mmCIF file of C-alpha atoms and ligand atoms in Angstrom:
data_model
loop_
_atom_site.group_PDB
_atom_site.id
_atom_site.type_symbol
_atom_site.label_atom_id
_atom_site.label_comp_id
_atom_site.label_asym_id
_atom_site.label_seq_id
_atom_site.Cartn_x
_atom_site.Cartn_y
_atom_site.Cartn_z
ATOM 1 C CA UNK A 620 99.966 119.976 103.143
ATOM 2 C CA UNK A 621 103.604 119.566 102.144
ATOM 3 C CA UNK A 622 106.507 117.520 103.427
ATOM 4 C CA UNK A 623 109.347 120.043 103.405
ATOM 5 C CA UNK A 624 112.225 117.890 104.576
ATOM 6 C CA UNK A 625 112.757 114.213 105.262
ATOM 7 C CA UNK A 626 115.534 112.771 107.410
ATOM 8 C CA UNK A 627 116.124 109.022 107.547
ATOM 9 C CA UNK A 628 118.597 107.173 109.760
ATOM 10 C CA UNK A 629 119.300 103.435 109.982
ATOM 11 C CA UNK A 630 116.022 102.637 108.278
ATOM 12 C CA UNK A 631 116.059 99.534 106.014
ATOM 13 C CA UNK A 632 119.138 99.904 103.761
ATOM 14 C CA UNK A 633 119.326 103.664 104.283
ATOM 15 C CA UNK A 634 122.109 104.544 106.708
ATOM 16 C CA UNK A 635 121.595 108.247 106.595
ATOM 17 C CA UNK A 636 119.713 110.482 104.188
ATOM 18 C CA UNK A 637 118.312 113.988 104.255
ATOM 19 C CA UNK A 638 116.277 115.554 101.516
ATOM 20 C CA UNK A 639 114.684 118.923 100.989
ATOM 21 C CA UNK A 640 111.593 118.154 98.957
ATOM 22 C CA UNK A 641 109.953 120.110 96.186
ATOM 23 C CA UNK A 642 106.443 121.081 97.157
ATOM 24 C CA UNK A 643 105.050 119.521 93.977
ATOM 25 C CA UNK A 644 106.934 116.690 92.323
ATOM 26 C CA UNK A 645 109.817 114.613 93.702
ATOM 27 C CA UNK A 646 111.340 111.695 91.838
ATOM 28 C CA UNK A 647 113.489 108.998 93.454
ATOM 29 C CA UNK A 648 115.312 107.206 90.665
ATOM 30 C CA UNK A 649 117.957 104.510 90.512
ATOM 31 C CA UNK A 650 118.528 100.823 89.809
ATOM 32 C CA UNK A 651 116.635 98.000 91.469
ATOM 33 C CA UNK A 652 117.149 97.310 95.169
ATOM 34 C CA UNK A 653 118.808 100.656 95.959
ATOM 35 C CA UNK A 654 116.295 101.997 98.499
ATOM 36 C CA UNK A 655 113.700 103.933 96.478
ATOM 37 C CA UNK A 656 110.651 102.173 97.889
ATOM 38 C CA UNK A 657 112.256 102.296 101.332
ATOM 39 C CA UNK A 658 112.185 106.089 101.128
ATOM 40 C CA UNK A 659 108.482 106.084 100.235
ATOM 41 C CA UNK A 660 107.857 103.641 103.065
ATOM 42 C CA UNK A 661 109.566 106.038 105.503
ATOM 43 C CA UNK A 662 107.200 108.848 104.441
ATOM 44 C CA UNK A 663 104.194 106.548 104.767
ATOM 45 C CA UNK A 664 105.324 105.615 108.279
ATOM 46 C CA UNK A 665 105.605 109.259 109.268
ATOM 47 C CA UNK A 666 102.013 109.686 108.133
ATOM 48 C CA UNK A 667 100.431 106.542 109.506
ATOM 49 C CA UNK A 668 102.949 104.783 111.801
ATOM 50 C CA UNK A 669 102.334 101.764 109.616
ATOM 51 C CA UNK A 670 104.238 100.255 106.737
ATOM 52 C CA UNK A 671 102.440 99.677 103.436
ATOM 53 C CA UNK A 672 104.467 96.478 103.088
ATOM 54 C CA UNK A 673 103.194 94.739 106.226
ATOM 55 C CA UNK A 674 106.629 94.941 107.815
ATOM 56 C CA UNK A 675 107.410 94.187 111.433
ATOM 57 C CA UNK A 676 109.309 96.805 113.435
ATOM 58 C CA UNK A 677 112.440 94.689 113.416
ATOM 59 C CA UNK A 678 112.481 94.543 109.628
ATOM 60 C CA UNK A 679 112.365 98.330 109.400
ATOM 61 C CA UNK A 680 115.548 98.848 111.412
ATOM 62 C CA UNK A 681 118.757 98.623 109.404
ATOM 63 C CA UNK A 682 120.525 95.317 109.934
ATOM 64 C CA UNK A 683 123.021 95.714 112.751
ATOM 65 C CA UNK A 684 121.480 98.929 114.102
ATOM 66 C CA UNK A 685 119.435 99.230 117.290
ATOM 67 C CA UNK A 686 116.975 101.942 116.222
ATOM 68 C CA UNK A 687 115.645 103.499 113.067
ATOM 69 C CA UNK A 688 114.882 107.201 113.182
ATOM 70 C CA UNK A 689 112.660 109.192 110.826
ATOM 71 C CA UNK A 690 111.941 112.899 110.828
ATOM 72 C CA UNK A 691 109.683 115.002 108.654
ATOM 73 C CA UNK A 692 109.000 118.717 108.676
ATOM 74 C CA UNK A 693 105.459 119.249 107.461
ATOM 75 C CA UNK A 694 103.996 122.591 106.420
ATOM 76 C CA UNK A 695 100.269 123.080 106.477
ATOM 77 C CA UNK A 696 98.194 126.268 106.475
ATOM 78 C CA UNK A 697 101.238 128.381 107.262
ATOM 79 C CA UNK A 698 102.256 126.258 110.269
ATOM 80 C CA UNK A 699 105.157 123.810 110.324
ATOM 81 C CA UNK A 700 105.319 120.731 112.490
ATOM 82 C CA UNK A 701 108.149 118.343 113.164
ATOM 83 C CA UNK A 702 107.172 114.692 113.255
ATOM 84 C CA UNK A 703 109.666 112.092 114.440
ATOM 85 C CA UNK A 704 109.447 108.356 114.742
ATOM 86 C CA UNK A 705 111.858 106.111 116.607
ATOM 87 C CA UNK A 706 111.518 102.451 115.697
ATOM 88 C CA UNK A 707 113.052 99.470 117.449
ATOM 89 C CA UNK A 708 112.210 95.968 118.645
ATOM 90 C CA UNK A 709 110.012 97.348 121.379
ATOM 91 C CA UNK A 710 107.818 99.410 119.097
ATOM 92 C CA UNK A 711 107.457 102.858 117.619
ATOM 93 C CA UNK A 712 107.691 106.123 119.505
ATOM 94 C CA UNK A 713 106.309 109.205 117.834
ATOM 95 C CA UNK A 714 106.866 112.847 118.724
ATOM 96 C CA UNK A 715 105.226 115.912 117.268
ATOM 97 C CA UNK A 716 107.170 119.127 117.840
ATOM 98 C CA UNK A 717 109.362 117.218 120.318
ATOM 99 C CA UNK A 718 106.440 116.212 122.492
ATOM 100 C CA UNK A 719 105.921 112.516 123.110
ATOM 101 C CA UNK A 720 102.469 111.371 122.132
ATOM 102 C CA UNK A 721 100.192 109.641 124.505
ATOM 103 C CA UNK A 722 97.326 109.167 122.087
ATOM 104 C CA UNK A 723 97.503 108.001 118.484
ATOM 105 C CA UNK A 724 94.808 110.533 117.665
ATOM 106 C CA UNK A 725 97.293 113.384 118.274
ATOM 107 C CA UNK A 726 99.601 111.972 115.633
ATOM 108 C CA UNK A 727 96.937 111.264 113.112
ATOM 109 C CA UNK A 728 96.297 113.967 110.521
ATOM 110 C CA UNK A 729 99.712 115.659 110.873
ATOM 111 C CA UNK A 730 100.748 114.098 107.569
ATOM 112 C CA UNK A 731 98.073 112.624 105.302
ATOM 113 C CA UNK A 732 99.420 110.153 102.770
ATOM 114 C CA UNK A 733 98.067 107.895 100.069
ATOM 115 C CA UNK A 734 100.157 105.240 98.369
ATOM 116 C CA UNK A 735 99.666 103.824 94.882
ATOM 117 C CA UNK A 736 101.798 100.789 94.090
ATOM 118 C CA UNK A 737 101.788 97.805 91.709
ATOM 119 C CA UNK A 738 100.306 95.776 94.556
ATOM 120 C CA UNK A 739 97.058 97.626 94.034
ATOM 121 C CA UNK A 740 96.846 96.624 90.399
ATOM 122 C CA UNK A 741 97.392 93.017 91.373
ATOM 123 C CA UNK A 742 94.627 93.053 93.952
ATOM 124 C CA UNK A 743 91.958 92.880 91.221
ATOM 125 C CA UNK A 744 92.853 89.292 90.442
ATOM 126 C CA UNK A 745 94.487 88.482 93.761
ATOM 127 C CA UNK A 746 93.128 86.874 96.892
ATOM 128 C CA UNK A 747 90.406 88.584 98.983
ATOM 129 C CA UNK A 748 93.038 89.316 101.622
ATOM 130 C CA UNK A 749 94.745 91.878 99.378
ATOM 131 C CA UNK A 750 91.430 93.670 98.786
ATOM 132 C CA UNK A 751 90.623 93.669 102.501
ATOM 133 C CA UNK A 752 94.064 95.081 103.208
ATOM 134 C CA UNK A 753 93.514 97.829 100.653
ATOM 135 C CA UNK A 754 90.147 98.715 102.125
ATOM 136 C CA UNK A 755 91.379 98.716 105.712
ATOM 137 C CA UNK A 756 94.301 100.953 104.825
ATOM 138 C CA UNK A 757 92.056 103.369 102.955
ATOM 139 C CA UNK A 758 89.568 103.646 105.819
ATOM 140 C CA UNK A 759 92.261 103.969 108.440
ATOM 141 C CA UNK A 760 93.788 106.898 106.504
ATOM 142 C CA UNK A 761 90.656 108.920 107.138
ATOM 143 C CA UNK A 762 89.384 107.416 110.370
ATOM 144 C CA UNK A 763 91.755 106.778 113.243
ATOM 145 C CA UNK A 764 89.164 104.984 115.351
ATOM 146 C CA UNK A 765 89.111 102.229 112.743
ATOM 147 C CA UNK A 766 92.594 101.062 113.721
ATOM 148 C CA UNK A 767 91.734 100.472 117.371
ATOM 149 C CA UNK A 768 88.581 98.675 116.321
ATOM 150 C CA UNK A 769 90.572 96.480 113.994
ATOM 151 C CA UNK A 770 93.097 95.602 116.701
ATOM 152 C CA UNK A 771 90.312 94.703 119.071
ATOM 153 C CA UNK A 772 88.619 92.507 116.497
ATOM 154 C CA UNK A 773 91.870 90.661 115.702
ATOM 155 C CA UNK A 774 92.430 90.004 119.395
ATOM 156 C CA UNK A 775 88.967 88.519 119.807
ATOM 157 C CA UNK A 776 89.376 86.493 116.622
ATOM 158 C CA UNK A 777 92.710 85.044 117.746
ATOM 159 C CA UNK A 778 91.227 84.012 121.074
ATOM 160 C CA UNK A 779 88.118 82.503 119.518
ATOM 161 C CA UNK A 780 90.159 80.596 116.923
ATOM 162 C CA UNK A 781 92.389 79.174 119.651
ATOM 163 C CA UNK A 782 89.290 77.906 121.476
ATOM 164 C CA UNK A 783 87.893 76.342 118.314
ATOM 165 C CA UNK A 784 91.221 74.698 117.557
ATOM 166 C CA UNK A 785 91.369 73.150 121.018
ATOM 167 C CA UNK A 786 87.719 72.151 120.862
ATOM 168 C CA UNK A 787 86.886 74.260 123.934
ATOM 169 C CA UNK A 788 83.166 74.887 123.951
ATOM 170 C CA UNK A 789 82.719 76.417 127.344
ATOM 171 C CA UNK A 790 82.528 80.190 127.098
ATOM 172 C CA UNK A 791 82.621 80.155 123.301
ATOM 173 C CA UNK A 792 79.289 81.926 123.113
ATOM 174 C CA UNK A 793 80.621 84.967 124.957
ATOM 175 C CA UNK A 794 83.458 85.207 122.446
ATOM 176 C CA UNK A 795 80.998 84.838 119.573
ATOM 177 C CA UNK A 796 79.066 87.794 120.926
ATOM 178 C CA UNK A 797 82.204 89.882 121.250
ATOM 179 C CA UNK A 798 83.217 88.914 117.732
ATOM 180 C CA UNK A 799 79.823 89.962 116.373
ATOM 181 C CA UNK A 800 79.959 93.215 118.325
ATOM 182 C CA UNK A 801 83.401 94.313 117.111
ATOM 183 C CA UNK A 802 82.929 92.708 113.691
ATOM 184 C CA UNK A 803 79.671 94.518 113.008
ATOM 185 C CA UNK A 804 81.306 97.896 113.658
ATOM 186 C CA UNK A 805 84.025 97.097 111.152
ATOM 187 C CA UNK A 806 81.560 95.862 108.552
ATOM 188 C CA UNK A 807 79.389 98.959 108.941
ATOM 189 C CA UNK A 808 82.360 101.284 108.541
ATOM 190 C CA UNK A 809 83.513 99.358 105.468
ATOM 191 C CA UNK A 810 80.076 99.467 103.851
ATOM 192 C CA UNK A 811 79.669 103.189 104.549
ATOM 193 C CA UNK A 812 83.136 103.962 103.196
ATOM 194 C CA UNK A 813 82.552 101.991 100.003
ATOM 195 C CA UNK A 814 79.241 103.710 99.448
ATOM 196 C CA UNK A 815 80.833 107.143 99.473
ATOM 197 C CA UNK A 816 83.900 106.007 97.554
ATOM 198 C CA UNK A 817 81.714 104.309 94.956
ATOM 199 C CA UNK A 818 80.106 107.579 93.918
ATOM 200 C CA UNK A 819 83.501 109.196 93.361
ATOM 201 C CA UNK A 820 84.810 106.128 91.562
ATOM 202 C CA UNK A 821 81.984 106.362 89.105
ATOM 203 C CA UNK A 822 82.887 109.955 88.225
ATOM 204 C CA UNK A 823 86.610 109.291 87.805
ATOM 205 C CA UNK A 824 86.138 106.097 85.831
ATOM 206 C CA UNK A 825 84.015 107.966 83.339
ATOM 207 C CA UNK A 826 86.724 110.621 83.062
ATOM 208 C CA UNK A 827 89.487 108.116 82.450
ATOM 209 C CA UNK A 828 87.772 105.593 80.249
ATOM 210 C CA UNK A 829 85.471 108.062 78.545
ATOM 211 C CA UNK A 830 82.741 105.462 78.724
ATOM 212 C CA UNK A 831 79.393 105.438 80.357
ATOM 213 C CA UNK A 832 79.852 101.996 81.851
ATOM 214 C CA UNK A 833 79.122 101.924 85.579
ATOM 215 C CA UNK A 834 82.176 101.189 87.741
ATOM 216 C CA UNK A 835 81.033 99.855 91.104
ATOM 217 C CA UNK A 836 82.502 98.553 94.346
ATOM 218 C CA UNK A 837 80.351 96.298 96.484
ATOM 219 C CA UNK A 838 81.029 94.807 99.882
ATOM 220 C CA UNK A 839 80.726 91.019 99.830
ATOM 221 C CA UNK A 840 80.141 89.564 103.280
ATOM 222 C CA UNK A 841 80.776 85.853 103.720
ATOM 223 C CA UNK A 842 77.917 83.640 104.848
ATOM 224 C CA UNK A 843 75.584 86.615 104.805
ATOM 225 C CA UNK A 844 73.225 88.045 102.261
ATOM 226 C CA UNK A 845 74.852 91.285 101.138
ATOM 227 C CA UNK A 846 71.513 93.048 100.684
ATOM 228 C CA UNK A 847 70.714 92.496 104.342
ATOM 229 C CA UNK A 848 73.630 94.786 105.249
ATOM 230 C CA UNK A 849 71.670 97.758 103.978
ATOM 231 C CA UNK A 850 69.786 97.669 107.259
ATOM 232 C CA UNK A 851 72.172 99.584 109.467
ATOM 233 C CA UNK A 852 72.182 98.795 113.124
ATOM 234 C CA UNK A 853 71.273 95.160 112.557
ATOM 235 C CA UNK A 854 74.669 93.930 111.471
ATOM 236 C CA UNK A 855 75.520 92.600 114.927
ATOM 237 C CA UNK A 856 72.463 90.368 115.003
ATOM 238 C CA UNK A 857 73.042 89.240 111.428
ATOM 239 C CA UNK A 858 76.616 88.244 112.220
ATOM 240 C CA UNK A 859 75.607 86.454 115.368
ATOM 241 C CA UNK A 860 72.941 84.479 113.534
ATOM 242 C CA UNK A 861 75.444 83.549 110.818
ATOM 243 C CA UNK A 862 77.957 82.414 113.454
ATOM 244 C CA UNK A 863 75.300 80.198 114.970
ATOM 245 C CA UNK A 864 74.408 78.752 111.569
ATOM 246 C CA UNK A 865 78.084 77.885 110.960
ATOM 247 C CA UNK A 866 78.678 76.399 114.421
ATOM 248 C CA UNK A 867 79.166 72.794 113.316
ATOM 249 C CA UNK A 868 81.369 73.707 110.388
ATOM 250 C CA UNK A 869 83.511 75.956 112.587
ATOM 251 C CA UNK A 870 84.012 73.210 115.130
ATOM 252 C CA UNK A 871 84.970 70.781 112.410
ATOM 253 C CA UNK A 872 87.449 73.177 110.798
ATOM 254 C CA UNK A 873 88.641 74.717 114.065
ATOM 255 C CA UNK A 874 88.428 78.280 112.824
ATOM 256 C CA UNK A 875 86.053 81.267 112.642
ATOM 257 C CA UNK A 876 84.223 81.357 109.318
ATOM 258 C CA UNK A 877 82.060 84.446 109.745
ATOM 259 C CA UNK A 878 83.201 88.044 110.098
ATOM 260 C CA UNK A 879 85.065 90.863 108.378
ATOM 261 C CA UNK A 880 88.281 88.796 108.240
ATOM 262 C CA UNK A 881 86.611 86.582 105.593
ATOM 263 C CA UNK A 882 84.767 89.236 103.586
ATOM 264 C CA UNK A 883 85.625 90.535 100.149
ATOM 265 C CA UNK A 884 84.982 93.464 97.825
ATOM 266 C CA UNK A 885 83.641 93.062 94.327
ATOM 267 C CA UNK A 886 84.780 95.372 91.536
ATOM 268 C CA UNK A 887 82.390 95.538 88.608
ATOM 269 C CA UNK A 888 82.071 97.264 85.257
ATOM 270 C CA UNK A 889 78.409 97.244 84.351
ATOM 271 C CA UNK A 890 77.310 93.712 85.134
ATOM 272 C CA UNK A 891 80.750 92.254 84.521
ATOM 273 C CA UNK A 892 83.042 91.200 87.380
ATOM 274 C CA UNK A 893 86.385 92.892 86.791
ATOM 275 C CA UNK A 894 88.253 89.948 88.294
ATOM 276 C CA UNK A 895 87.056 87.446 85.715
ATOM 277 C CA UNK A 896 86.158 89.480 82.684
ATOM 278 C CA UNK A 897 88.001 92.786 82.836
ATOM 279 C CA UNK A 898 90.721 93.375 80.239
ATOM 280 C CA UNK A 899 94.091 94.535 81.552
ATOM 281 C CA UNK A 900 93.299 98.039 80.356
ATOM 282 C CA UNK A 901 89.927 98.072 82.104
ATOM 283 C CA UNK A 902 91.506 96.825 85.313
ATOM 284 C CA UNK A 903 94.155 99.525 85.232
ATOM 285 C CA UNK A 904 91.643 102.284 84.544
ATOM 286 C CA UNK A 905 89.456 100.981 87.326
ATOM 287 C CA UNK A 906 92.216 100.944 89.935
ATOM 288 C CA UNK A 907 93.480 104.336 88.840
ATOM 289 C CA UNK A 908 89.961 105.744 89.216
ATOM 290 C CA UNK A 909 89.700 104.051 92.609
ATOM 291 C CA UNK A 910 92.894 105.771 93.784
ATOM 292 C CA UNK A 911 91.684 109.139 92.525
ATOM 293 C CA UNK A 912 88.441 108.561 94.388
ATOM 294 C CA UNK A 913 90.398 107.776 97.559
ATOM 295 C CA UNK A 914 92.365 111.021 97.211
ATOM 296 C CA UNK A 915 89.201 113.048 96.587
ATOM 297 C CA UNK A 916 87.581 111.384 99.603
ATOM 298 C CA UNK A 917 90.490 112.476 101.803
ATOM 299 C CA UNK A 918 90.421 115.980 100.372
ATOM 300 C CA UNK A 919 86.729 116.268 101.286
ATOM 301 C CA UNK A 920 87.363 114.911 104.738
ATOM 302 C CA UNK A 921 90.401 117.043 105.594
ATOM 303 C CA UNK A 922 89.932 120.041 103.324
ATOM 304 C CA UNK A 923 93.183 119.414 101.447
ATOM 305 C CA UNK A 924 94.581 116.613 99.303
ATOM 306 C CA UNK A 925 96.970 114.080 100.869
ATOM 307 C CA UNK A 926 100.587 113.590 99.819
ATOM 308 C CA UNK A 927 100.751 110.953 97.122
ATOM 309 C CA UNK A 928 103.382 108.215 97.071
ATOM 310 C CA UNK A 929 103.636 106.560 93.668
ATOM 311 C CA UNK A 930 105.743 103.442 93.773
ATOM 312 C CA UNK A 931 106.983 102.430 90.362
ATOM 313 C CA UNK A 932 103.667 103.163 88.721
ATOM 314 C CA UNK A 933 104.877 104.771 85.523
ATOM 315 C CA UNK A 934 106.044 101.410 84.210
ATOM 316 C CA UNK A 935 102.653 99.915 85.042
ATOM 317 C CA UNK A 936 100.427 102.525 83.446
ATOM 318 C CA UNK A 937 100.463 103.265 79.722
ATOM 319 C CA UNK A 938 100.989 106.713 78.250
ATOM 320 C CA UNK A 939 97.333 107.738 78.288
ATOM 321 C CA UNK A 940 96.737 106.711 81.892
ATOM 322 C CA UNK A 941 100.004 108.272 82.977
ATOM 323 C CA UNK A 942 98.826 111.516 81.427
ATOM 324 C CA UNK A 943 95.483 111.247 83.200
ATOM 325 C CA UNK A 944 97.211 110.716 86.504
ATOM 326 C CA UNK A 945 99.629 113.599 85.974
ATOM 327 C CA UNK A 946 96.795 115.939 85.015
ATOM 328 C CA UNK A 947 94.880 114.944 88.118
ATOM 329 C CA UNK A 948 97.936 115.542 90.323
ATOM 330 C CA UNK A 949 98.580 118.881 88.666
ATOM 331 C CA UNK A 950 95.009 120.029 89.036
ATOM 332 C CA UNK A 951 94.944 119.059 92.721
ATOM 333 C CA UNK A 952 98.295 120.819 93.291
ATOM 334 C CA UNK A 953 99.292 117.812 95.406
ATOM 335 C CA UNK A 954 102.780 117.003 96.529
ATOM 336 C CA UNK A 955 103.966 113.740 95.013
ATOM 337 C CA UNK A 956 106.886 111.376 95.564
ATOM 338 C CA UNK A 957 107.528 108.980 92.685
ATOM 339 C CA UNK A 958 109.993 106.110 92.353
ATOM 340 C CA UNK A 959 111.260 104.881 89.017
ATOM 341 C CA UNK A 960 114.166 102.928 87.599
ATOM 342 C CA UNK A 961 114.209 105.137 84.500
ATOM 343 C CA UNK A 962 113.723 108.874 84.722
ATOM 344 C CA UNK A 963 112.727 109.006 81.055
ATOM 345 C CA UNK A 964 109.710 106.790 81.854
ATOM 346 C CA UNK A 965 108.088 109.665 83.651
ATOM 347 C CA UNK A 966 106.173 111.680 81.168
ATOM 348 C CA UNK A 967 105.624 114.980 82.800
ATOM 349 C CA UNK A 968 103.629 116.731 80.115
ATOM 350 C CA UNK A 969 103.860 120.379 80.874
ATOM 351 C CA UNK A 970 105.175 119.937 84.417
ATOM 352 C CA UNK A 971 108.289 122.029 84.670
ATOM 353 C CA UNK A 972 108.888 122.113 88.408
ATOM 354 C CA UNK A 973 110.276 118.980 89.982
ATOM 355 C CA UNK A 974 113.253 117.615 91.892
ATOM 356 C CA UNK A 975 115.101 114.400 91.200
ATOM 357 C CA UNK A 976 117.046 112.340 93.712
ATOM 358 C CA UNK A 977 119.351 109.524 92.645
ATOM 359 C CA UNK A 978 119.178 106.608 95.078
ATOM 360 C CA UNK A 979 122.242 104.373 95.146
ATOM 361 C CA UNK A 980 122.931 101.639 97.673
ATOM 362 C CA UNK A 981 120.920 103.309 100.422
ATOM 363 C CA UNK A 982 122.321 106.759 99.775
ATOM 364 C CA UNK A 983 120.470 109.689 98.284
ATOM 365 C CA UNK A 984 122.515 111.701 95.821
ATOM 366 C CA UNK A 985 121.093 115.131 94.959
HETATM 367 P P1 ATP B 2001 113.116 98.251 92.992
HETATM 368 O O1 ATP B 2001 113.459 99.163 91.861
HETATM 369 O O2 ATP B 2001 113.517 96.846 92.685
HETATM 370 O O3 ATP B 2001 111.732 98.381 93.475
HETATM 371 P P2 ATP B 2001 114.053 99.745 95.330
HETATM 372 O O4 ATP B 2001 115.125 100.740 95.062
HETATM 373 O O5 ATP B 2001 112.683 100.225 95.510
HETATM 374 O O6 ATP B 2001 114.133 98.641 94.199
HETATM 375 P P3 ATP B 2001 113.906 98.854 98.062
HETATM 376 O O7 ATP B 2001 112.659 98.056 98.097
HETATM 377 O O8 ATP B 2001 113.831 100.234 98.573
HETATM 378 O O9 ATP B 2001 114.506 98.884 96.594
HETATM 379 O O10 ATP B 2001 114.963 97.988 98.878
HETATM 380 C C1 ATP B 2001 116.373 98.180 98.782
HETATM 381 C C2 ATP B 2001 117.101 97.142 99.610
HETATM 382 O O11 ATP B 2001 116.862 97.313 101.003
HETATM 383 C C3 ATP B 2001 116.779 95.695 99.331
HETATM 384 O O12 ATP B 2001 117.872 95.092 98.671
HETATM 385 C C4 ATP B 2001 116.590 95.077 100.716
HETATM 386 O O13 ATP B 2001 117.272 93.846 100.850
HETATM 387 C C5 ATP B 2001 117.205 96.103 101.620
HETATM 388 N N1 ATP B 2001 116.652 96.042 103.000
HETATM 389 C C6 ATP B 2001 115.373 95.826 103.390
HETATM 390 N N2 ATP B 2001 115.257 95.855 104.728
HETATM 391 C C7 ATP B 2001 116.506 96.098 105.205
HETATM 392 C C8 ATP B 2001 117.049 96.238 106.517
HETATM 393 N N3 ATP B 2001 116.279 96.145 107.602
HETATM 394 N N4 ATP B 2001 118.377 96.505 106.632
HETATM 395 C C9 ATP B 2001 119.160 96.612 105.529
HETATM 396 N N5 ATP B 2001 118.700 96.477 104.266
HETATM 397 C C10 ATP B 2001 117.403 96.222 104.105
HETATM 398 MG MG1 MG B 2002 110.850 99.568 94.740
#
């Protein structure tokens, strides 16, 4: 799968840009705050309809403009498709080959993307929220039904929290049941995803670090015994029981304490929690291996690797890890879009085919 051309209009600080991409390596370079990450974000949106920066629609439209417009021509298995996205205050409208989409499922899979940004390195030590966000994004990239499930859960959670805040007890039980129902589906998908990803992580970590230490990812449910989650099909009941156990505390605090919105993921090397004991180097190797695992997972699912968006990663990874990443990309024959402030930072060992684009004040100079 390759993005052949990208057209961007009135998106963030980019008034108008059109690029013809290389089918292997593309480098957006330029000073800070010129629009490099914005370009990656536009590609991510064409793939997922979501921003990897948690942006609202309004923030995506260039200041002073009414609509942002994105277009990508994607080639896959000898067929090309045109994907367009119109973004404004009212929402996002997608078209594939000029046809308006009625179902998100028709959009999904036209352009598979994975993003790797400094944010991911920070999530090791960061708050659980950043790890949940990572996990949700990764699952959504391979499973469209996860998004609808997530929306439904958030809706139920908002309603239930409002009731708890107001001290409304009547009808709360029905909402608890709905929360457990939707929440258990999310938890089960997360656990299953991490199980499969964990096996791949183990392989890649060994490759990168050259050590036999076990790299593991474990789902950490709040207020629940994590081992009990092994029993598939019982998650709903487990959540419901936990909600009941926390009833008094929830009423006192006025918020929902049980469910996937409170859960976490634990990264471990052997018996050591990466968050507390991992060296910087170990953390970087771990996250790099995790990203490679995510890419391999998508390749298995779709039969081809996704397009990789690397935001400013070369300054974050040292020479050895950069080389590992480049070798991996080369071996997968993936298309990659990289941003950097300094072209010379990108060590392309042996890679001779690439295109560079200078980004200056929202304009792309070829
Ligand atoms: P860095 O090297 O620091 O990461 P960058 O080139 O990746 O920089 P971007 O994150 O792409 O920079 O952002 C470039 C600029 O876009 C920022 O200065 C930001 O203020 C501006 N910007 C963001 N949203 C909008 C918008 N809706 N309209 C106009 N400009 C915007
Ligand atoms: Mg940037």
